[in-house]
């Protein structure tokens, strides 16, 4: 079975532009979470979606938004890009979005560079 | 979520057991201890989790103290491919609506 897939692998954008990152969860998984990882730090939680609804949101500005589609894939959108948005964006899928989910499966990430 | 404290880095010889400590003195009764690792340029990988009993799977063993204030992840026969950043996380159940809270982790370097 395929694991979590993310596209694109790498992306270079200019300050002020908008970007859309995509994620396909493991087949059968209904929950998708997004994380941002800047160099030298652990991943930081951005959003969790379950059954197409936002279930949780981390401490990120409104420039960050996401959505989940009926096939459980997800998109992360970032508007008005800042240099500080340069990071590895990770998507994780899990069976459910509720407690006792235990394991999250991470994709390889999308490396975003803002110049 | 409770905070965790881990050493910044550790070395271990190939073939030996790697013991990674984690302090989580403020853990609450319903919070699990999770371990993930992140090999360079890859996404984090789930290793193991536990509540209060010791746990073992094909990757590692997790030893949790009786008071649950600390734990140790044991890789029984470390290989070069185990070189990674290891994250100890406490959470109520898989990261739910608040996501998993990653710290900076321990950079484990396996020496040949």
PDB file of C-alpha atoms in Angstrom:
ATOM      1  CA  UNK A   1       0.000   0.000   0.000  1.00  0.00           C
ATOM      2  CA  UNK A   2       1.134   3.516  -0.750  1.00  0.00           C
ATOM      3  CA  UNK A   3       2.040   5.700   2.177  1.00  0.00           C
ATOM      4  CA  UNK A   4       1.168   9.348   2.582  1.00  0.00           C
ATOM      5  CA  UNK A   5       2.049  11.267  -0.555  1.00  0.00           C
ATOM      6  CA  UNK A   6       2.704  14.985  -0.864  1.00  0.00           C
ATOM      7  CA  UNK A   7       3.198  17.265  -3.811  1.00  0.00           C
ATOM      8  CA  UNK A   8       5.187  19.061  -4.906  1.00  0.00           C
ATOM      9  CA  UNK A   9       8.453  17.883  -3.358  1.00  0.00           C
ATOM     10  CA  UNK A  10      10.100  21.280  -3.564  1.00  0.00           C
ATOM     11  CA  UNK A  11       8.770  24.732  -4.277  1.00  0.00           C
ATOM     12  CA  UNK A  12      10.284  28.184  -4.583  1.00  0.00           C
ATOM     13  CA  UNK A  13       8.039  31.213  -4.220  1.00  0.00           C
ATOM     14  CA  UNK A  14       8.485  34.965  -3.891  1.00  0.00           C
ATOM     15  CA  UNK A  15       7.353  37.037  -0.922  1.00  0.00           C
ATOM     16  CA  UNK A  16       3.710  38.027  -1.223  1.00  0.00           C
ATOM     17  CA  UNK A  17       2.761  35.108  -3.443  1.00  0.00           C
ATOM     18  CA  UNK A  18       0.320  32.339  -2.583  1.00  0.00           C
ATOM     19  CA  UNK A  19       1.071  28.616  -2.464  1.00  0.00           C
ATOM     20  CA  UNK A  20      -1.008  25.415  -2.391  1.00  0.00           C
ATOM     21  CA  UNK A  21       0.415  22.162  -1.061  1.00  0.00           C
ATOM     22  CA  UNK A  22      -1.296  18.815  -1.558  1.00  0.00           C
ATOM     23  CA  UNK A  23      -1.531  15.634   0.474  1.00  0.00           C
ATOM     24  CA  UNK A  24      -3.051  12.210  -0.105  1.00  0.00           C
ATOM     25  CA  UNK A  25      -3.523  10.112   3.020  1.00  0.00           C
ATOM     26  CA  UNK A  26      -3.095   6.380   3.369  1.00  0.00           C
ATOM     27  CA  UNK A  27      -6.075   4.519   1.922  1.00  0.00           C
ATOM     28  CA  UNK A  28      -8.734   4.153   4.600  1.00  0.00           C
ATOM     29  CA  UNK A  29      -7.437   7.012   6.733  1.00  0.00           C
ATOM     30  CA  UNK A  30      -9.964   9.764   7.290  1.00  0.00           C
ATOM     31  CA  UNK A  31      -7.897  12.299   9.187  1.00  0.00           C
ATOM     32  CA  UNK A  32      -5.187  14.572   7.847  1.00  0.00           C
ATOM     33  CA  UNK A  33      -2.974  16.880   9.861  1.00  0.00           C
ATOM     34  CA  UNK A  34      -0.531  19.520   8.661  1.00  0.00           C
ATOM     35  CA  UNK A  35       2.725  20.499  10.353  1.00  0.00           C
ATOM     36  CA  UNK A  36       5.383  23.115   9.670  1.00  0.00           C
ATOM     37  CA  UNK A  37       9.020  22.304  10.415  1.00  0.00           C
ATOM     38  CA  UNK A  38      11.595  25.061  10.262  1.00  0.00           C
ATOM     39  CA  UNK A  39      15.251  24.159  10.183  1.00  0.00           C
ATOM     40  CA  UNK A  40      16.555  22.867  13.504  1.00  0.00           C
ATOM     41  CA  UNK A  41      13.136  22.621  15.160  1.00  0.00           C
ATOM     42  CA  UNK A  42      10.576  19.886  15.630  1.00  0.00           C
ATOM     43  CA  UNK A  43       7.375  19.923  13.563  1.00  0.00           C
ATOM     44  CA  UNK A  44       4.741  22.409  14.678  1.00  0.00           C
ATOM     45  CA  UNK A  45       1.034  21.612  14.349  1.00  0.00           C
ATOM     46  CA  UNK A  46      -0.988  23.746  11.923  1.00  0.00           C
ATOM     47  CA  UNK A  47      -4.326  22.000  11.268  1.00  0.00           C
ATOM     48  CA  UNK A  48      -6.201  18.766  11.678  1.00  0.00           C
ATOM     49  CA  UNK A  49      -9.087  17.757   9.404  1.00  0.00           C
ATOM     50  CA  UNK A  50     -11.394  14.822   9.887  1.00  0.00           C
ATOM     51  CA  UNK A  51     -14.291  13.917   7.639  1.00  0.00           C
ATOM     52  CA  UNK A  52     -13.811  17.229   5.776  1.00  0.00           C
ATOM     53  CA  UNK A  53     -14.180  19.335   8.887  1.00  0.00           C
ATOM     54  CA  UNK A  54     -11.520  21.292  10.725  1.00  0.00           C
ATOM     55  CA  UNK A  55     -11.029  19.664  14.103  1.00  0.00           C
ATOM     56  CA  UNK A  56      -8.049  21.560  15.374  1.00  0.00           C
ATOM     57  CA  UNK A  57      -5.853  24.530  14.620  1.00  0.00           C
ATOM     58  CA  UNK A  58      -2.435  25.486  15.914  1.00  0.00           C
ATOM     59  CA  UNK A  59      -1.072  28.952  16.554  1.00  0.00           C
ATOM     60  CA  UNK A  60      -0.767  30.117  12.971  1.00  0.00           C
ATOM     61  CA  UNK A  61      -2.091  33.297  11.319  1.00  0.00           C
ATOM     62  CA  UNK A  62      -5.160  33.409   9.101  1.00  0.00           C
ATOM     63  CA  UNK A  63      -2.887  33.420   6.063  1.00  0.00           C
ATOM     64  CA  UNK A  64      -2.822  29.664   6.549  1.00  0.00           C
ATOM     65  CA  UNK A  65      -5.906  27.717   5.498  1.00  0.00           C
ATOM     66  CA  UNK A  66      -6.692  24.181   4.535  1.00  0.00           C
ATOM     67  CA  UNK A  67      -9.450  21.940   3.357  1.00  0.00           C
ATOM     68  CA  UNK A  68     -10.188  18.246   3.012  1.00  0.00           C
ATOM     69  CA  UNK A  69     -11.954  16.714   0.059  1.00  0.00           C
ATOM     70  CA  UNK A  70     -14.506  13.865  -0.082  1.00  0.00           C
ATOM     71  CA  UNK A  71     -11.723  11.430  -0.976  1.00  0.00           C
ATOM     72  CA  UNK A  72      -9.917  12.591   2.222  1.00  0.00           C
ATOM     73  CA  UNK A  73      -7.062  14.254   0.380  1.00  0.00           C
ATOM     74  CA  UNK A  74      -6.169  17.699   1.600  1.00  0.00           C
ATOM     75  CA  UNK A  75      -4.720  21.016   0.520  1.00  0.00           C
ATOM     76  CA  UNK A  76      -2.833  23.562   2.596  1.00  0.00           C
ATOM     77  CA  UNK A  77      -2.909  27.142   1.329  1.00  0.00           C
ATOM     78  CA  UNK A  78      -0.649  29.928   2.462  1.00  0.00           C
ATOM     79  CA  UNK A  79      -1.323  33.491   1.308  1.00  0.00           C
ATOM     80  CA  UNK A  80       0.920  36.543   1.309  1.00  0.00           C
ATOM     81  CA  UNK A  81       4.063  34.485   1.807  1.00  0.00           C
ATOM     82  CA  UNK A  82       6.755  35.762   4.165  1.00  0.00           C
ATOM     83  CA  UNK A  83      10.407  34.770   4.296  1.00  0.00           C
ATOM     84  CA  UNK A  84       9.631  33.083   7.625  1.00  0.00           C
ATOM     85  CA  UNK A  85       7.244  30.685   5.916  1.00  0.00           C
ATOM     86  CA  UNK A  86      10.235  28.886   4.443  1.00  0.00           C
ATOM     87  CA  UNK A  87      10.044  25.414   5.944  1.00  0.00           C
ATOM     88  CA  UNK A  88       9.300  21.754   5.414  1.00  0.00           C
ATOM     89  CA  UNK A  89       5.529  21.225   5.387  1.00  0.00           C
ATOM     90  CA  UNK A  90       4.515  17.809   6.564  1.00  0.00           C
ATOM     91  CA  UNK A  91       1.220  16.019   6.160  1.00  0.00           C
ATOM     92  CA  UNK A  92       0.211  13.187   8.466  1.00  0.00           C
ATOM     93  CA  UNK A  93      -2.706  10.817   8.184  1.00  0.00           C
ATOM     94  CA  UNK A  94      -4.419   8.695  10.785  1.00  0.00           C
ATOM     95  CA  UNK A  95      -7.400   6.403  10.920  1.00  0.00           C
ATOM     96  CA  UNK A  96      -9.606   8.735  12.892  1.00  0.00           C
ATOM     97  CA  UNK A  97      -9.482  12.246  14.228  1.00  0.00           C
ATOM     98  CA  UNK A  98     -10.530  11.372  17.696  1.00  0.00           C
ATOM     99  CA  UNK A  99      -8.667  10.373  20.797  1.00  0.00           C
ATOM    100  CA  UNK A 100      -6.980   6.979  20.881  1.00  0.00           C
ATOM    101  CA  UNK A 101      -5.773   7.350  17.329  1.00  0.00           C
ATOM    102  CA  UNK A 102      -2.285   6.447  18.533  1.00  0.00           C
ATOM    103  CA  UNK A 103      -0.325   6.551  15.316  1.00  0.00           C
ATOM    104  CA  UNK A 104       0.130   9.250  12.768  1.00  0.00           C
ATOM    105  CA  UNK A 105       1.813   8.431   9.469  1.00  0.00           C
ATOM    106  CA  UNK A 106       3.814  11.245   7.945  1.00  0.00           C
ATOM    107  CA  UNK A 107       4.543  11.982   4.337  1.00  0.00           C
ATOM    108  CA  UNK A 108       7.978  13.049   3.059  1.00  0.00           C
ATOM    109  CA  UNK A 109       7.024  16.720   3.151  1.00  0.00           C
ATOM    110  CA  UNK A 110       7.124  19.652   0.762  1.00  0.00           C
ATOM    111  CA  UNK A 111      10.152  21.937   1.044  1.00  0.00           C
ATOM    112  CA  UNK A 112       8.983  25.514   0.552  1.00  0.00           C
ATOM    113  CA  UNK A 113      11.533  28.260   0.001  1.00  0.00           C
ATOM    114  CA  UNK A 114      10.358  31.867  -0.009  1.00  0.00           C
ATOM    115  CA  UNK A 115      12.736  34.392  -1.545  1.00  0.00           C
TER     116      UNK A 115
ATOM    117  CA  UNK B   1      -0.061  18.725  26.697  1.00  0.00           C
ATOM    118  CA  UNK B   2       2.741  17.973  29.131  1.00  0.00           C
ATOM    119  CA  UNK B   3       6.240  19.048  28.242  1.00  0.00           C
ATOM    120  CA  UNK B   4       9.131  16.674  27.796  1.00  0.00           C
ATOM    121  CA  UNK B   5      12.857  17.039  28.339  1.00  0.00           C
ATOM    122  CA  UNK B   6      15.382  15.099  26.285  1.00  0.00           C
ATOM    123  CA  UNK B   7      19.149  15.315  25.860  1.00  0.00           C
ATOM    124  CA  UNK B   8      20.155  17.254  22.776  1.00  0.00           C
ATOM    125  CA  UNK B   9      22.364  14.532  21.391  1.00  0.00           C
ATOM    126  CA  UNK B  10      23.714  11.057  22.122  1.00  0.00           C
ATOM    127  CA  UNK B  11      26.215   8.676  20.573  1.00  0.00           C
ATOM    128  CA  UNK B  12      25.989   4.898  20.479  1.00  0.00           C
ATOM    129  CA  UNK B  13      28.219   2.233  18.948  1.00  0.00           C
ATOM    130  CA  UNK B  14      26.769   0.134  16.182  1.00  0.00           C
ATOM    131  CA  UNK B  15      25.430  -3.182  17.493  1.00  0.00           C
ATOM    132  CA  UNK B  16      24.997  -1.910  21.026  1.00  0.00           C
ATOM    133  CA  UNK B  17      21.720  -0.997  22.713  1.00  0.00           C
ATOM    134  CA  UNK B  18      20.771   2.655  22.443  1.00  0.00           C
ATOM    135  CA  UNK B  19      18.946   3.984  25.501  1.00  0.00           C
ATOM    136  CA  UNK B  20      17.203   7.308  24.999  1.00  0.00           C
ATOM    137  CA  UNK B  21      15.832   8.987  28.133  1.00  0.00           C
ATOM    138  CA  UNK B  22      12.864  11.320  28.379  1.00  0.00           C
ATOM    139  CA  UNK B  23      11.580  13.280  31.330  1.00  0.00           C
ATOM    140  CA  UNK B  24       7.873  14.086  31.485  1.00  0.00           C
ATOM    141  CA  UNK B  25       7.340  14.952  35.130  1.00  0.00           C
ATOM    142  CA  UNK B  26       4.045  16.824  34.526  1.00  0.00           C
ATOM    143  CA  UNK B  27       2.331  14.038  32.609  1.00  0.00           C
ATOM    144  CA  UNK B  28      -1.320  13.570  33.503  1.00  0.00           C
ATOM    145  CA  UNK B  29      -3.112  10.299  34.098  1.00  0.00           C
ATOM    146  CA  UNK B  30      -4.715   9.979  30.686  1.00  0.00           C
ATOM    147  CA  UNK B  31      -1.686  10.951  28.621  1.00  0.00           C
ATOM    148  CA  UNK B  32       0.309   8.459  26.620  1.00  0.00           C
ATOM    149  CA  UNK B  33       4.031   8.544  25.917  1.00  0.00           C
ATOM    150  CA  UNK B  34       4.842   8.403  22.209  1.00  0.00           C
ATOM    151  CA  UNK B  35       8.141   8.093  20.417  1.00  0.00           C
ATOM    152  CA  UNK B  36       8.719   9.184  16.854  1.00  0.00           C
ATOM    153  CA  UNK B  37      11.945   9.486  14.921  1.00  0.00           C
ATOM    154  CA  UNK B  38      12.939  11.565  11.943  1.00  0.00           C
ATOM    155  CA  UNK B  39      15.698  10.469   9.653  1.00  0.00           C
ATOM    156  CA  UNK B  40      17.324  13.333   7.787  1.00  0.00           C
ATOM    157  CA  UNK B  41      15.089  14.847   5.093  1.00  0.00           C
ATOM    158  CA  UNK B  42      12.207  12.473   5.783  1.00  0.00           C
ATOM    159  CA  UNK B  43       8.920  12.797   7.638  1.00  0.00           C
ATOM    160  CA  UNK B  44       8.701  11.574  11.248  1.00  0.00           C
ATOM    161  CA  UNK B  45       8.112   7.872  11.759  1.00  0.00           C
ATOM    162  CA  UNK B  46       6.051   6.393  14.591  1.00  0.00           C
ATOM    163  CA  UNK B  47       8.040   4.002  16.785  1.00  0.00           C
ATOM    164  CA  UNK B  48       6.056   3.016  19.849  1.00  0.00           C
ATOM    165  CA  UNK B  49       3.695   4.311  22.520  1.00  0.00           C
ATOM    166  CA  UNK B  50       2.636   3.361  26.035  1.00  0.00           C
ATOM    167  CA  UNK B  51       0.485   4.433  28.938  1.00  0.00           C
ATOM    168  CA  UNK B  52       2.016   2.874  32.035  1.00  0.00           C
ATOM    169  CA  UNK B  53       3.160  -0.630  31.158  1.00  0.00           C
ATOM    170  CA  UNK B  54       6.375  -1.403  29.357  1.00  0.00           C
ATOM    171  CA  UNK B  55       5.876  -2.010  25.669  1.00  0.00           C
ATOM    172  CA  UNK B  56       7.871  -3.815  22.977  1.00  0.00           C
ATOM    173  CA  UNK B  57       7.469  -4.051  19.236  1.00  0.00           C
ATOM    174  CA  UNK B  58       9.675  -4.988  16.310  1.00  0.00           C
ATOM    175  CA  UNK B  59      11.451  -1.630  16.394  1.00  0.00           C
ATOM    176  CA  UNK B  60      12.014  -0.858  20.051  1.00  0.00           C
ATOM    177  CA  UNK B  61      11.103  -1.218  23.717  1.00  0.00           C
ATOM    178  CA  UNK B  62       9.586   1.472  25.883  1.00  0.00           C
ATOM    179  CA  UNK B  63      10.231   1.454  29.607  1.00  0.00           C
ATOM    180  CA  UNK B  64       8.026   3.790  31.679  1.00  0.00           C
ATOM    181  CA  UNK B  65       8.817   4.374  35.340  1.00  0.00           C
ATOM    182  CA  UNK B  66       6.191   3.460  37.886  1.00  0.00           C
ATOM    183  CA  UNK B  67       5.459   7.102  38.682  1.00  0.00           C
ATOM    184  CA  UNK B  68       5.274   7.776  34.895  1.00  0.00           C
ATOM    185  CA  UNK B  69       7.500  10.822  35.240  1.00  0.00           C
ATOM    186  CA  UNK B  70      10.129   9.483  32.891  1.00  0.00           C
ATOM    187  CA  UNK B  71      10.660   6.860  30.225  1.00  0.00           C
ATOM    188  CA  UNK B  72      13.409   5.250  28.165  1.00  0.00           C
ATOM    189  CA  UNK B  73      13.297   4.178  24.562  1.00  0.00           C
ATOM    190  CA  UNK B  74      15.563   1.217  23.877  1.00  0.00           C
ATOM    191  CA  UNK B  75      16.825   0.257  20.441  1.00  0.00           C
ATOM    192  CA  UNK B  76      18.276  -3.182  21.238  1.00  0.00           C
ATOM    193  CA  UNK B  77      20.861  -3.509  18.456  1.00  0.00           C
ATOM    194  CA  UNK B  78      21.474  -0.117  16.918  1.00  0.00           C
ATOM    195  CA  UNK B  79      22.491   0.101  13.268  1.00  0.00           C
ATOM    196  CA  UNK B  80      23.786   3.040  11.246  1.00  0.00           C
ATOM    197  CA  UNK B  81      20.274   3.455   9.828  1.00  0.00           C
ATOM    198  CA  UNK B  82      19.025   4.300  13.317  1.00  0.00           C
ATOM    199  CA  UNK B  83      20.865   7.620  13.183  1.00  0.00           C
ATOM    200  CA  UNK B  84      18.016  10.131  13.470  1.00  0.00           C
ATOM    201  CA  UNK B  85      16.331  12.687  15.695  1.00  0.00           C
ATOM    202  CA  UNK B  86      14.147  10.935  18.262  1.00  0.00           C
ATOM    203  CA  UNK B  87      11.137  12.747  19.675  1.00  0.00           C
ATOM    204  CA  UNK B  88       9.443  11.883  22.963  1.00  0.00           C
ATOM    205  CA  UNK B  89       5.866  13.217  23.064  1.00  0.00           C
ATOM    206  CA  UNK B  90       3.120  12.999  25.652  1.00  0.00           C
ATOM    207  CA  UNK B  91      -0.415  13.274  24.400  1.00  0.00           C
ATOM    208  CA  UNK B  92      -3.938  12.291  25.297  1.00  0.00           C
ATOM    209  CA  UNK B  93      -4.411  10.069  22.286  1.00  0.00           C
ATOM    210  CA  UNK B  94      -2.638  10.287  18.957  1.00  0.00           C
ATOM    211  CA  UNK B  95      -2.489  13.994  18.609  1.00  0.00           C
ATOM    212  CA  UNK B  96      -6.224  14.534  18.247  1.00  0.00           C
ATOM    213  CA  UNK B  97      -7.490  18.012  17.582  1.00  0.00           C
ATOM    214  CA  UNK B  98      -4.453  19.725  19.074  1.00  0.00           C
ATOM    215  CA  UNK B  99      -1.867  17.836  17.086  1.00  0.00           C
ATOM    216  CA  UNK B 100       1.306  16.278  18.390  1.00  0.00           C
ATOM    217  CA  UNK B 101       3.625  18.635  20.256  1.00  0.00           C
ATOM    218  CA  UNK B 102       7.182  17.987  19.106  1.00  0.00           C
ATOM    219  CA  UNK B 103      10.144  19.368  21.010  1.00  0.00           C
ATOM    220  CA  UNK B 104      13.659  19.454  19.599  1.00  0.00           C
ATOM    221  CA  UNK B 105      14.257  15.776  20.291  1.00  0.00           C
ATOM    222  CA  UNK B 106      17.491  13.859  20.747  1.00  0.00           C
ATOM    223  CA  UNK B 107      19.890  13.560  17.842  1.00  0.00           C
ATOM    224  CA  UNK B 108      21.119   9.961  18.091  1.00  0.00           C
ATOM    225  CA  UNK B 109      24.298   9.238  16.183  1.00  0.00           C
ATOM    226  CA  UNK B 110      25.253   5.609  15.684  1.00  0.00           C
ATOM    227  CA  UNK B 111      29.012   5.250  15.339  1.00  0.00           C
ATOM    228  CA  UNK B 112      30.502   2.437  13.207  1.00  0.00           C
TER     229      UNK B 112
END
